[in-house]
Amino acid sequence: REPMLDLQTLKKHGYIKVLQGKEFILYSGLIWLAHEEGLHGIQTELIEADWDNGRFVFVATVTGKRGTYTGYGDATTRNVSKGILPHALRMAETRAKARALRDYTSIGLCSVEEL
């Protein structure tokens, strides 16, 4: 499905960030767009929390007038920066929500938070 709002609208609102010449959407932009497209709610569930090895996995389910979409997100010592590492649990949840929201909103851009 085509998103209801175009990329130019997202840029105008500051929800698109360019990194190394490539466009990415901000998580805040995904939330804004999902609300514009009838978001009803987001549920998350912690699938794995390995505190000793620094690995966290969440699943997120997004529901709204466009249907139900699921996304998984992980954060490990190998895929987050040292500055984010103390917040890896929350990063895994944000990544899961971002993936589900991208499917819900039909956005093909990767979110900044997934990097």
Tab-separated table of C-alpha atoms in Angstrom:
chain	number	residue	atom	x	y	z
A	1	ARG	CA	0.000	0.000	0.000
A	2	GLU	CA	1.050	3.537	-0.675
A	3	PRO	CA	1.517	5.751	2.375
A	4	MET	CA	-1.197	8.379	2.710
A	5	LEU	CA	1.384	11.142	3.123
A	6	ASP	CA	4.279	11.607	0.750
A	7	LEU	CA	7.981	11.881	1.481
A	8	GLN	CA	7.949	15.646	0.935
A	9	THR	CA	5.453	16.081	3.775
A	10	LEU	CA	7.686	14.037	6.086
A	11	LYS	CA	10.696	16.148	5.053
A	12	LYS	CA	8.751	19.360	5.642
A	13	HIS	CA	8.006	18.258	9.209
A	14	GLY	CA	11.655	17.309	9.837
A	15	TYR	CA	11.071	13.566	10.058
A	16	ILE	CA	13.632	12.597	7.405
A	17	LYS	CA	17.339	12.592	8.188
A	18	VAL	CA	20.141	12.240	5.639
A	19	LEU	CA	23.163	10.215	6.735
A	20	GLN	CA	26.054	9.656	4.313
A	21	GLY	CA	23.813	10.706	1.443
A	22	LYS	CA	21.005	8.270	2.276
A	23	GLU	CA	17.567	9.150	3.655
A	24	PHE	CA	16.230	7.639	6.884
A	25	ILE	CA	13.010	8.251	8.773
A	26	LEU	CA	12.997	9.174	12.441
A	27	TYR	CA	10.991	7.063	14.875
A	28	SER	CA	9.035	10.193	15.783
A	29	GLY	CA	8.063	10.479	12.118
A	30	LEU	CA	6.807	6.913	12.059
A	31	ILE	CA	4.648	7.577	15.111
A	32	TRP	CA	3.298	10.801	13.619
A	33	LEU	CA	2.542	9.135	10.296
A	34	ALA	CA	0.929	6.110	11.971
A	35	HIS	CA	-1.389	8.404	13.929
A	36	GLU	CA	-2.270	10.178	10.686
A	37	GLU	CA	-3.123	6.766	9.230
A	38	GLY	CA	-5.365	5.589	12.058
A	39	LEU	CA	-3.041	3.974	14.579
A	40	HIS	CA	-4.969	2.356	17.422
A	41	GLY	CA	-2.102	1.018	19.490
A	42	ILE	CA	1.299	-0.594	19.874
A	43	GLN	CA	1.964	-3.593	22.083
A	44	THR	CA	5.456	-4.867	22.862
A	45	GLU	CA	6.703	-8.055	24.438
A	46	LEU	CA	10.192	-8.836	25.672
A	47	ILE	CA	11.281	-12.080	23.990
A	48	GLU	CA	14.841	-12.314	25.303
A	49	ALA	CA	16.824	-10.489	27.981
A	50	ASP	CA	20.345	-11.844	28.334
A	51	TRP	CA	21.859	-9.314	30.716
A	52	ASP	CA	25.170	-11.180	31.011
A	53	ASN	CA	25.809	-11.123	27.259
A	54	GLY	CA	24.012	-7.849	26.487
A	55	ARG	CA	21.395	-9.257	24.093
A	56	PHE	CA	17.771	-8.096	24.091
A	57	VAL	CA	14.933	-8.968	21.704
A	58	PHE	CA	11.411	-7.528	21.504
A	59	VAL	CA	8.387	-8.123	19.309
A	60	ALA	CA	6.020	-5.239	18.622
A	61	THR	CA	2.489	-5.399	17.256
A	62	VAL	CA	0.931	-2.319	15.696
A	63	THR	CA	-2.832	-2.176	15.160
A	64	GLY	CA	-4.963	0.380	13.402
A	65	LYS	CA	-7.402	0.978	10.606
A	66	ARG	CA	-4.839	-0.432	8.149
A	67	GLY	CA	-4.614	-3.771	9.970
A	68	THR	CA	-2.168	-5.481	12.299
A	69	TYR	CA	1.596	-5.598	11.707
A	70	THR	CA	4.402	-7.205	13.690
A	71	GLY	CA	8.097	-6.409	13.869
A	72	TYR	CA	11.073	-7.756	15.803
A	73	GLY	CA	13.957	-5.724	17.129
A	74	ASP	CA	17.188	-6.661	18.801
A	75	ALA	CA	20.052	-4.837	20.434
A	76	THR	CA	23.356	-6.460	21.246
A	77	THR	CA	26.851	-5.385	22.153
A	78	ARG	CA	27.694	-5.819	18.449
A	79	ASN	CA	24.903	-3.733	16.903
A	80	VAL	CA	24.694	-0.652	19.136
A	81	SER	CA	27.271	2.009	19.865
A	82	LYS	CA	29.006	2.211	23.223
A	83	GLY	CA	26.916	5.275	24.078
A	84	ILE	CA	23.678	3.348	23.480
A	85	LEU	CA	24.836	0.128	25.160
A	86	PRO	CA	23.520	1.103	28.637
A	87	HIS	CA	20.129	1.598	26.960
A	88	ALA	CA	20.171	-1.575	24.830
A	89	LEU	CA	16.949	-2.939	26.317
A	90	ARG	CA	15.017	0.181	25.289
A	91	MET	CA	16.757	0.311	21.907
A	92	ALA	CA	15.608	-3.238	21.134
A	93	GLU	CA	12.021	-2.240	21.932
A	94	THR	CA	12.253	0.917	19.810
A	95	ARG	CA	13.674	-1.059	16.885
A	96	ALA	CA	10.814	-3.574	17.092
A	97	LYS	CA	8.242	-0.783	17.138
A	98	ALA	CA	9.956	1.009	14.254
A	99	ARG	CA	9.891	-2.117	12.085
A	100	ALA	CA	6.216	-2.763	12.776
A	101	LEU	CA	5.390	0.910	12.166
A	102	ARG	CA	7.286	0.910	8.860
A	103	ASP	CA	5.145	-1.989	7.659
A	104	TYR	CA	1.953	-0.372	8.939
A	105	THR	CA	2.723	2.928	7.196
A	106	SER	CA	4.212	1.360	4.035
A	107	ILE	CA	7.462	3.262	4.497
A	108	GLY	CA	10.378	1.701	2.678
A	109	LEU	CA	12.966	3.860	4.419
A	110	CYS	CA	14.926	2.361	7.268
A	111	SER	CA	14.548	4.240	10.538
A	112	VAL	CA	17.504	5.975	12.129
A	113	GLU	CA	16.958	3.934	15.298
A	114	GLU	CA	17.433	0.675	13.394
A	115	LEU	CA	21.010	1.585	12.478
